[in-house]
Amino acid sequence: QVQLVESGGGLVQAGGSLRLSCTASGRIFSSYRMGWFRQAPGKEREFVAAIPWNGGSTYYADSVKGRFTISRDVAKNTVYLQMNSLKPEDTAVYYCAARQFSGVVTTPSDFGSWGQGTQVTVST
């Protein structure tokens, strides 16, 4: 089982930027896929972005395409989510997740390991 710890959340004005980090511990195989999800109050957890641990194509939710970028630093066991041009509707708790197997998946139940979440609040 992989342990994940997120950091980097906070309060930012609309149009601003934040970078979230997710540091993983435990044994991470090259087949792992890392993802970011978010959950706003009263809403279901939704997919944001994902990246293969060994590199390759990234994919995003339509709502964040062109504004968010997911990346990873294997040497640091860390996955990042760079968020630009933030909007109030991006306000949510952001979760890092890991999936042991490859595949283009966007459903929370497809990911077996989760961090505790970090709050992102975007003010008008």
Short mmCIF file of N, CA, C and O in Angstrom, two decimals:
data_model
loop_
_atom_site.label_atom_id
_atom_site.label_comp_id
_atom_site.label_asym_id
_atom_site.label_seq_id
_atom_site.Cartn_x
_atom_site.Cartn_y
_atom_site.Cartn_z
N GLN A 1 0.85 -1.20 0.00
CA GLN A 1 0.00 0.00 0.00
C GLN A 1 0.88 1.24 0.00
O GLN A 1 1.87 1.31 0.71
N VAL A 2 0.51 2.19 -0.79
CA VAL A 2 1.24 3.45 -0.89
C VAL A 2 0.59 4.48 0.03
O VAL A 2 -0.64 4.58 0.09
N GLN A 3 1.41 5.24 0.73
CA GLN A 3 0.90 6.32 1.57
C GLN A 3 1.13 7.65 0.84
O GLN A 3 2.20 7.88 0.27
N LEU A 4 0.12 8.51 0.87
CA LEU A 4 0.17 9.77 0.14
C LEU A 4 -0.11 10.93 1.08
O LEU A 4 -1.03 10.86 1.90
N VAL A 5 0.67 11.99 0.93
CA VAL A 5 0.48 13.19 1.74
C VAL A 5 0.47 14.39 0.82
O VAL A 5 1.47 14.66 0.13
N GLU A 6 -0.65 15.14 0.85
CA GLU A 6 -0.77 16.33 0.01
C GLU A 6 -0.35 17.58 0.78
O GLU A 6 -0.44 17.62 2.01
N SER A 7 0.05 18.59 0.04
CA SER A 7 0.35 19.89 0.62
C SER A 7 0.18 20.94 -0.46
O SER A 7 0.08 20.61 -1.65
N GLY A 8 0.15 22.22 -0.03
CA GLY A 8 0.13 23.30 -1.00
C GLY A 8 -1.20 23.99 -1.17
O GLY A 8 -1.29 24.97 -1.92
N GLY A 9 -2.24 23.51 -0.49
CA GLY A 9 -3.52 24.18 -0.61
C GLY A 9 -3.51 25.53 0.10
O GLY A 9 -2.55 25.89 0.77
N GLY A 10 -4.59 26.29 -0.09
CA GLY A 10 -4.69 27.57 0.57
C GLY A 10 -5.78 28.42 -0.04
O GLY A 10 -6.63 27.94 -0.79
N LEU A 11 -5.73 29.71 0.31
CA LEU A 11 -6.70 30.69 -0.17
C LEU A 11 -6.04 31.54 -1.24
O LEU A 11 -4.92 32.07 -1.03
N VAL A 12 -6.71 31.70 -2.37
CA VAL A 12 -6.16 32.48 -3.47
C VAL A 12 -7.29 33.23 -4.15
O VAL A 12 -8.44 32.78 -4.14
N GLN A 13 -6.99 34.37 -4.72
CA GLN A 13 -7.98 35.13 -5.45
C GLN A 13 -8.21 34.53 -6.83
O GLN A 13 -7.31 33.89 -7.40
N ALA A 14 -9.39 34.76 -7.37
CA ALA A 14 -9.69 34.30 -8.72
C ALA A 14 -8.65 34.83 -9.69
O ALA A 14 -8.23 36.00 -9.61
N GLY A 15 -8.21 33.97 -10.59
CA GLY A 15 -7.16 34.32 -11.53
C GLY A 15 -5.77 33.97 -11.07
O GLY A 15 -4.81 34.03 -11.84
N GLY A 16 -5.64 33.63 -9.80
CA GLY A 16 -4.35 33.30 -9.23
C GLY A 16 -3.94 31.86 -9.48
O GLY A 16 -4.62 31.11 -10.20
N SER A 17 -2.82 31.47 -8.87
CA SER A 17 -2.24 30.14 -9.08
C SER A 17 -1.88 29.50 -7.75
O SER A 17 -1.59 30.19 -6.77
N LEU A 18 -1.89 28.18 -7.75
CA LEU A 18 -1.40 27.38 -6.63
C LEU A 18 -0.76 26.13 -7.21
O LEU A 18 -1.14 25.66 -8.29
N ARG A 19 0.20 25.58 -6.47
CA ARG A 19 0.77 24.29 -6.85
C ARG A 19 0.60 23.32 -5.69
O ARG A 19 1.11 23.57 -4.60
N LEU A 20 -0.09 22.25 -5.96
CA LEU A 20 -0.26 21.20 -4.97
C LEU A 20 0.82 20.14 -5.15
O LEU A 20 1.24 19.87 -6.28
N SER A 21 1.25 19.58 -4.04
CA SER A 21 2.23 18.50 -4.06
C SER A 21 1.65 17.27 -3.38
O SER A 21 0.87 17.38 -2.43
N CYS A 22 2.07 16.12 -3.83
CA CYS A 22 1.66 14.86 -3.23
C CYS A 22 2.89 13.98 -3.14
O CYS A 22 3.42 13.54 -4.16
N THR A 23 3.34 13.74 -1.93
CA THR A 23 4.53 12.92 -1.72
C THR A 23 4.11 11.50 -1.34
O THR A 23 3.29 11.31 -0.43
N ALA A 24 4.67 10.55 -2.04
CA ALA A 24 4.30 9.15 -1.84
C ALA A 24 5.40 8.40 -1.10
O ALA A 24 6.59 8.65 -1.32
N SER A 25 5.00 7.51 -0.23
CA SER A 25 5.94 6.62 0.44
C SER A 25 5.45 5.20 0.29
O SER A 25 4.26 4.96 0.06
N GLY A 26 6.36 4.26 0.45
CA GLY A 26 6.01 2.87 0.19
C GLY A 26 6.54 2.47 -1.17
O GLY A 26 7.16 3.26 -1.87
N ARG A 27 6.23 1.25 -1.57
CA ARG A 27 6.78 0.75 -2.83
C ARG A 27 5.88 1.17 -3.99
O ARG A 27 4.70 0.82 -4.03
N ILE A 28 6.46 1.91 -4.90
CA ILE A 28 5.72 2.39 -6.06
C ILE A 28 6.27 1.70 -7.30
O ILE A 28 7.44 1.86 -7.65
N PHE A 29 5.44 0.93 -7.95
CA PHE A 29 5.85 0.23 -9.15
C PHE A 29 5.67 1.13 -10.37
O PHE A 29 4.90 2.07 -10.35
N SER A 30 6.40 0.82 -11.41
CA SER A 30 6.35 1.65 -12.62
C SER A 30 4.95 1.64 -13.23
O SER A 30 4.59 2.54 -13.97
N SER A 31 4.15 0.65 -12.92
CA SER A 31 2.81 0.57 -13.50
C SER A 31 1.80 1.49 -12.82
O SER A 31 0.69 1.65 -13.29
N TYR A 32 2.22 2.10 -11.72
CA TYR A 32 1.29 2.95 -10.99
C TYR A 32 0.80 4.12 -11.84
O TYR A 32 1.52 4.64 -12.69
N ARG A 33 -0.43 4.51 -11.55
CA ARG A 33 -1.00 5.71 -12.13
C ARG A 33 -1.41 6.63 -10.98
O ARG A 33 -2.05 6.20 -10.03
N MET A 34 -1.01 7.88 -11.09
CA MET A 34 -1.29 8.86 -10.04
C MET A 34 -2.36 9.83 -10.52
O MET A 34 -2.35 10.24 -11.68
N GLY A 35 -3.24 10.20 -9.60
CA GLY A 35 -4.32 11.10 -9.99
C GLY A 35 -4.62 12.15 -8.94
O GLY A 35 -4.22 12.03 -7.78
N TRP A 36 -5.28 13.18 -9.39
CA TRP A 36 -5.82 14.21 -8.50
C TRP A 36 -7.34 14.23 -8.68
O TRP A 36 -7.85 14.20 -9.81
N PHE A 37 -8.02 14.28 -7.57
CA PHE A 37 -9.47 14.42 -7.53
C PHE A 37 -9.82 15.62 -6.65
O PHE A 37 -8.96 16.11 -5.90
N ARG A 38 -11.06 16.05 -6.72
CA ARG A 38 -11.49 17.12 -5.83
C ARG A 38 -12.95 16.89 -5.42
O ARG A 38 -13.71 16.23 -6.14
N GLN A 39 -13.28 17.45 -4.26
CA GLN A 39 -14.64 17.31 -3.76
C GLN A 39 -15.07 18.62 -3.12
O GLN A 39 -14.47 19.06 -2.14
N ALA A 40 -16.09 19.23 -3.71
CA ALA A 40 -16.67 20.45 -3.17
C ALA A 40 -17.79 20.08 -2.20
O ALA A 40 -18.35 18.98 -2.28
N PRO A 41 -18.14 20.99 -1.30
CA PRO A 41 -19.20 20.69 -0.32
C PRO A 41 -20.50 20.31 -1.01
O PRO A 41 -20.95 20.98 -1.93
N GLY A 42 -21.08 19.20 -0.58
CA GLY A 42 -22.35 18.75 -1.11
C GLY A 42 -22.27 18.09 -2.47
O GLY A 42 -23.30 17.74 -3.06
N LYS A 43 -21.05 17.90 -2.97
CA LYS A 43 -20.89 17.30 -4.30
C LYS A 43 -20.07 16.02 -4.20
O LYS A 43 -19.36 15.78 -3.22
N GLU A 44 -20.16 15.21 -5.23
CA GLU A 44 -19.38 13.98 -5.27
C GLU A 44 -17.92 14.29 -5.64
O GLU A 44 -17.62 15.32 -6.25
N ARG A 45 -17.07 13.37 -5.25
CA ARG A 45 -15.67 13.51 -5.62
C ARG A 45 -15.54 13.36 -7.13
O ARG A 45 -16.10 12.43 -7.72
N GLU A 46 -14.77 14.25 -7.74
CA GLU A 46 -14.64 14.23 -9.19
C GLU A 46 -13.18 14.20 -9.62
O GLU A 46 -12.30 14.73 -8.95
N PHE A 47 -12.97 13.60 -10.76
CA PHE A 47 -11.64 13.48 -11.35
C PHE A 47 -11.14 14.84 -11.83
O PHE A 47 -11.90 15.64 -12.38
N VAL A 48 -9.84 15.07 -11.64
CA VAL A 48 -9.21 16.30 -12.12
C VAL A 48 -8.14 15.99 -13.17
O VAL A 48 -8.19 16.52 -14.28
N ALA A 49 -7.18 15.15 -12.82
CA ALA A 49 -6.07 14.87 -13.73
C ALA A 49 -5.37 13.58 -13.32
O ALA A 49 -5.48 13.16 -12.16
N ALA A 50 -4.64 12.98 -14.25
CA ALA A 50 -3.89 11.77 -13.94
C ALA A 50 -2.65 11.67 -14.81
O ALA A 50 -2.60 12.27 -15.90
N ILE A 51 -1.67 10.89 -14.31
CA ILE A 51 -0.40 10.73 -15.01
C ILE A 51 0.17 9.36 -14.67
O ILE A 51 0.08 8.91 -13.53
N PRO A 52 0.75 8.68 -15.64
CA PRO A 52 1.43 7.42 -15.34
C PRO A 52 2.70 7.69 -14.54
O PRO A 52 3.41 8.66 -14.81
N TRP A 53 3.01 6.83 -13.58
CA TRP A 53 4.20 7.05 -12.76
C TRP A 53 5.48 6.96 -13.60
O TRP A 53 6.44 7.65 -13.34
N ASN A 54 5.47 6.12 -14.62
CA ASN A 54 6.67 5.97 -15.44
C ASN A 54 6.68 6.90 -16.64
O ASN A 54 7.47 6.73 -17.57
N GLY A 55 5.84 7.93 -16.61
CA GLY A 55 5.81 8.90 -17.69
C GLY A 55 4.81 8.50 -18.76
O GLY A 55 4.34 7.38 -18.79
N GLY A 56 4.51 9.43 -19.64
CA GLY A 56 3.55 9.14 -20.68
C GLY A 56 2.45 10.18 -20.71
O GLY A 56 2.55 11.24 -20.11
N SER A 57 1.38 9.84 -21.39
CA SER A 57 0.31 10.80 -21.62
C SER A 57 -0.45 11.13 -20.33
O SER A 57 -0.79 10.24 -19.55
N THR A 58 -0.70 12.40 -20.16
CA THR A 58 -1.54 12.85 -19.07
C THR A 58 -2.95 13.09 -19.60
O THR A 58 -3.15 13.24 -20.81
N TYR A 59 -3.92 13.11 -18.69
CA TYR A 59 -5.27 13.46 -19.13
C TYR A 59 -5.97 14.22 -18.02
O TYR A 59 -5.63 14.10 -16.84
N TYR A 60 -6.95 15.03 -18.46
CA TYR A 60 -7.58 16.00 -17.60
C TYR A 60 -9.09 16.01 -17.76
O TYR A 60 -9.62 15.67 -18.81
N ALA A 61 -9.75 16.48 -16.71
CA ALA A 61 -11.17 16.77 -16.83
C ALA A 61 -11.34 17.98 -17.73
O ALA A 61 -10.47 18.88 -17.76
N ASP A 62 -12.41 18.03 -18.47
CA ASP A 62 -12.64 19.15 -19.39
C ASP A 62 -12.64 20.48 -18.65
O ASP A 62 -12.22 21.50 -19.19
N SER A 63 -13.10 20.49 -17.42
CA SER A 63 -13.23 21.73 -16.66
C SER A 63 -11.89 22.36 -16.31
O SER A 63 -11.85 23.55 -15.95
N VAL A 64 -10.81 21.60 -16.38
CA VAL A 64 -9.50 22.15 -15.99
C VAL A 64 -8.49 22.16 -17.13
O VAL A 64 -7.38 22.66 -16.96
N LYS A 65 -8.86 21.61 -18.28
CA LYS A 65 -7.94 21.57 -19.41
C LYS A 65 -7.47 22.96 -19.77
O LYS A 65 -8.25 23.92 -19.85
N GLY A 66 -6.17 23.10 -20.00
CA GLY A 66 -5.60 24.39 -20.36
C GLY A 66 -5.27 25.26 -19.17
O GLY A 66 -4.58 26.28 -19.32
N ARG A 67 -5.73 24.88 -17.98
CA ARG A 67 -5.44 25.67 -16.78
C ARG A 67 -4.59 24.90 -15.77
O ARG A 67 -3.77 25.49 -15.07
N PHE A 68 -4.80 23.62 -15.67
CA PHE A 68 -4.08 22.78 -14.71
C PHE A 68 -3.07 21.89 -15.45
O PHE A 68 -3.32 21.45 -16.57
N THR A 69 -1.97 21.61 -14.76
CA THR A 69 -0.96 20.71 -15.31
C THR A 69 -0.50 19.74 -14.23
O THR A 69 -0.10 20.16 -13.14
N ILE A 70 -0.56 18.46 -14.53
CA ILE A 70 -0.07 17.44 -13.62
C ILE A 70 1.31 17.00 -14.07
O ILE A 70 1.59 16.90 -15.27
N SER A 71 2.19 16.79 -13.10
CA SER A 71 3.54 16.33 -13.41
C SER A 71 4.04 15.48 -12.25
O SER A 71 3.41 15.43 -11.19
N ARG A 72 5.18 14.81 -12.47
CA ARG A 72 5.74 14.03 -11.36
C ARG A 72 7.24 14.08 -11.38
O ARG A 72 7.85 14.26 -12.43
N ASP A 73 7.83 13.95 -10.20
CA ASP A 73 9.28 13.90 -10.04
C ASP A 73 9.57 12.57 -9.36
O ASP A 73 9.38 12.43 -8.14
N VAL A 74 10.03 11.61 -10.16
CA VAL A 74 10.24 10.27 -9.63
C VAL A 74 11.30 10.25 -8.54
O VAL A 74 11.16 9.56 -7.54
N ALA A 75 12.35 11.05 -8.70
CA ALA A 75 13.43 11.09 -7.71
C ALA A 75 12.93 11.55 -6.35
O ALA A 75 13.45 11.15 -5.31
N LYS A 76 11.90 12.40 -6.36
CA LYS A 76 11.35 12.93 -5.12
C LYS A 76 10.08 12.20 -4.70
O LYS A 76 9.45 12.56 -3.70
N ASN A 77 9.67 11.20 -5.47
CA ASN A 77 8.42 10.48 -5.19
C ASN A 77 7.25 11.43 -5.02
O ASN A 77 6.40 11.25 -4.14
N THR A 78 7.19 12.43 -5.87
CA THR A 78 6.20 13.49 -5.71
C THR A 78 5.46 13.75 -7.01
O THR A 78 6.06 13.76 -8.09
N VAL A 79 4.17 13.97 -6.87
CA VAL A 79 3.31 14.36 -7.98
C VAL A 79 2.82 15.78 -7.70
O VAL A 79 2.50 16.12 -6.56
N TYR A 80 2.75 16.58 -8.74
CA TYR A 80 2.35 17.97 -8.60
C TYR A 80 1.08 18.24 -9.41
O TYR A 80 0.82 17.59 -10.41
N LEU A 81 0.36 19.26 -8.95
CA LEU A 81 -0.75 19.78 -9.73
C LEU A 81 -0.60 21.30 -9.74
O LEU A 81 -0.84 21.96 -8.72
N GLN A 82 -0.16 21.82 -10.87
CA GLN A 82 -0.04 23.27 -11.04
C GLN A 82 -1.39 23.78 -11.51
O GLN A 82 -1.90 23.35 -12.55
N MET A 83 -1.95 24.71 -10.75
CA MET A 83 -3.28 25.23 -11.05
C MET A 83 -3.17 26.72 -11.35
O MET A 83 -2.78 27.50 -10.47
N ASN A 84 -3.49 27.11 -12.56
CA ASN A 84 -3.45 28.51 -12.99
C ASN A 84 -4.85 28.99 -13.34
O ASN A 84 -5.76 28.18 -13.54
N SER A 85 -4.99 30.29 -13.41
CA SER A 85 -6.28 30.90 -13.77
C SER A 85 -7.42 30.31 -12.94
O SER A 85 -8.47 29.92 -13.47
N LEU A 86 -7.20 30.26 -11.65
CA LEU A 86 -8.18 29.63 -10.78
C LEU A 86 -9.49 30.39 -10.74
O LEU A 86 -9.51 31.64 -10.84
N LYS A 87 -10.56 29.64 -10.60
CA LYS A 87 -11.91 30.18 -10.56
C LYS A 87 -12.57 29.80 -9.24
O LYS A 87 -12.19 28.79 -8.63
N PRO A 88 -13.56 30.56 -8.81
CA PRO A 88 -14.26 30.20 -7.56
C PRO A 88 -14.81 28.78 -7.60
O PRO A 88 -14.85 28.10 -6.56
N GLU A 89 -15.21 28.30 -8.76
CA GLU A 89 -15.76 26.94 -8.85
C GLU A 89 -14.69 25.87 -8.70
O GLU A 89 -15.01 24.68 -8.65
N ASP A 90 -13.42 26.26 -8.63
CA ASP A 90 -12.35 25.29 -8.35
C ASP A 90 -12.22 25.04 -6.84
O ASP A 90 -11.44 24.17 -6.44
N THR A 91 -12.95 25.79 -6.04
CA THR A 91 -12.89 25.61 -4.59
C THR A 91 -13.35 24.20 -4.21
O THR A 91 -14.43 23.76 -4.59
N ALA A 92 -12.49 23.50 -3.48
CA ALA A 92 -12.77 22.11 -3.09
C ALA A 92 -11.63 21.60 -2.23
O ALA A 92 -10.58 22.25 -2.11
N VAL A 93 -11.84 20.43 -1.67
CA VAL A 93 -10.74 19.68 -1.07
C VAL A 93 -10.14 18.83 -2.20
O VAL A 93 -10.87 18.11 -2.88
N TYR A 94 -8.84 18.94 -2.37
CA TYR A 94 -8.15 18.22 -3.43
C TYR A 94 -7.43 17.01 -2.84
O TYR A 94 -6.71 17.14 -1.84
N TYR A 95 -7.64 15.87 -3.48
CA TYR A 95 -7.07 14.62 -3.02
C TYR A 95 -6.12 14.03 -4.06
O TYR A 95 -6.41 14.04 -5.26
N CYS A 96 -5.02 13.51 -3.58
CA CYS A 96 -4.11 12.74 -4.40
C CYS A 96 -4.49 11.28 -4.28
O CYS A 96 -4.88 10.81 -3.19
N ALA A 97 -4.37 10.53 -5.37
CA ALA A 97 -4.74 9.12 -5.36
C ALA A 97 -3.76 8.32 -6.20
O ALA A 97 -3.14 8.85 -7.13
N ALA A 98 -3.63 7.05 -5.86
CA ALA A 98 -2.73 6.16 -6.60
C ALA A 98 -3.46 4.88 -6.99
O ALA A 98 -4.26 4.35 -6.20
N ARG A 99 -3.16 4.42 -8.18
CA ARG A 99 -3.73 3.18 -8.69
C ARG A 99 -2.57 2.28 -9.08
O ARG A 99 -1.63 2.72 -9.75
N GLN A 100 -2.62 1.02 -8.67
CA GLN A 100 -1.49 0.13 -8.87
C GLN A 100 -1.34 -0.29 -10.32
O GLN A 100 -0.24 -0.65 -10.76
N PHE A 101 -2.40 -0.24 -11.09
CA PHE A 101 -2.34 -0.74 -12.46
C PHE A 101 -2.55 0.38 -13.46
O PHE A 101 -3.14 1.40 -13.16
N SER A 102 -2.06 0.17 -14.66
CA SER A 102 -2.19 1.17 -15.71
C SER A 102 -3.62 1.18 -16.23
O SER A 102 -4.45 0.37 -15.84
N GLY A 103 -3.89 2.13 -17.10
CA GLY A 103 -5.23 2.24 -17.66
C GLY A 103 -5.74 3.65 -17.50
O GLY A 103 -5.43 4.32 -16.52
N VAL A 104 -6.51 4.09 -18.48
CA VAL A 104 -7.08 5.43 -18.42
C VAL A 104 -8.39 5.35 -17.65
O VAL A 104 -9.42 4.94 -18.19
N VAL A 105 -8.32 5.71 -16.38
CA VAL A 105 -9.49 5.61 -15.51
C VAL A 105 -9.69 6.93 -14.79
O VAL A 105 -8.73 7.63 -14.48
N THR A 106 -10.95 7.26 -14.54
CA THR A 106 -11.26 8.54 -13.91
C THR A 106 -12.24 8.39 -12.75
O THR A 106 -12.72 9.39 -12.23
N THR A 107 -12.53 7.17 -12.36
CA THR A 107 -13.49 6.94 -11.29
C THR A 107 -12.76 6.76 -9.97
O THR A 107 -11.77 6.01 -9.92
N PRO A 108 -13.21 7.42 -8.91
CA PRO A 108 -12.52 7.27 -7.63
C PRO A 108 -12.34 5.82 -7.19
O PRO A 108 -11.30 5.46 -6.63
N SER A 109 -13.31 4.97 -7.46
CA SER A 109 -13.22 3.58 -7.02
C SER A 109 -12.10 2.81 -7.73
O SER A 109 -11.72 1.72 -7.28
N ASP A 110 -11.57 3.35 -8.80
CA ASP A 110 -10.46 2.71 -9.52
C ASP A 110 -9.10 2.98 -8.88
O ASP A 110 -8.10 2.41 -9.30
N PHE A 111 -9.07 3.85 -7.88
CA PHE A 111 -7.83 4.19 -7.21
C PHE A 111 -7.86 3.63 -5.79
O PHE A 111 -8.82 3.85 -5.06
N GLY A 112 -6.79 2.95 -5.40
CA GLY A 112 -6.80 2.24 -4.13
C GLY A 112 -6.17 2.96 -2.97
O GLY A 112 -6.42 2.62 -1.81
N SER A 113 -5.35 3.96 -3.23
CA SER A 113 -4.68 4.69 -2.16
C SER A 113 -5.03 6.17 -2.26
O SER A 113 -5.04 6.72 -3.37
N TRP A 114 -5.23 6.79 -1.09
CA TRP A 114 -5.67 8.18 -1.06
C TRP A 114 -4.92 8.95 0.02
O TRP A 114 -4.58 8.40 1.07
N GLY A 115 -4.71 10.24 -0.27
CA GLY A 115 -4.19 11.13 0.75
C GLY A 115 -5.33 11.69 1.58
O GLY A 115 -6.50 11.38 1.36
N GLN A 116 -4.97 12.56 2.54
CA GLN A 116 -5.96 13.10 3.45
C GLN A 116 -6.67 14.32 2.87
O GLN A 116 -7.70 14.75 3.41
N GLY A 117 -6.15 14.88 1.80
CA GLY A 117 -6.77 16.03 1.16
C GLY A 117 -6.19 17.35 1.62
O GLY A 117 -5.67 17.48 2.73
N THR A 118 -6.26 18.33 0.74
CA THR A 118 -5.82 19.68 1.06
C THR A 118 -6.85 20.66 0.51
O THR A 118 -7.32 20.52 -0.62
N GLN A 119 -7.20 21.65 1.32
CA GLN A 119 -8.25 22.60 0.95
C GLN A 119 -7.73 23.66 0.01
O GLN A 119 -6.68 24.28 0.28
N VAL A 120 -8.47 23.90 -1.06
CA VAL A 120 -8.20 25.00 -1.98
C VAL A 120 -9.45 25.88 -2.01
O VAL A 120 -10.54 25.40 -2.29
N THR A 121 -9.26 27.15 -1.70
CA THR A 121 -10.38 28.10 -1.70
C THR A 121 -10.03 29.26 -2.62
O THR A 121 -8.98 29.90 -2.46
N VAL A 122 -10.90 29.52 -3.59
CA VAL A 122 -10.69 30.58 -4.55
C VAL A 122 -11.75 31.65 -4.32
O VAL A 122 -12.94 31.39 -4.44
N SER A 123 -11.31 32.84 -3.97
CA SER A 123 -12.24 33.92 -3.67
C SER A 123 -12.46 34.79 -4.90
O SER A 123 -11.62 34.86 -5.80
N THR A 124 -13.59 35.48 -4.92
CA THR A 124 -13.91 36.37 -6.05
C THR A 124 -13.25 37.72 -5.86
O THR A 124 -12.78 38.05 -4.78
#
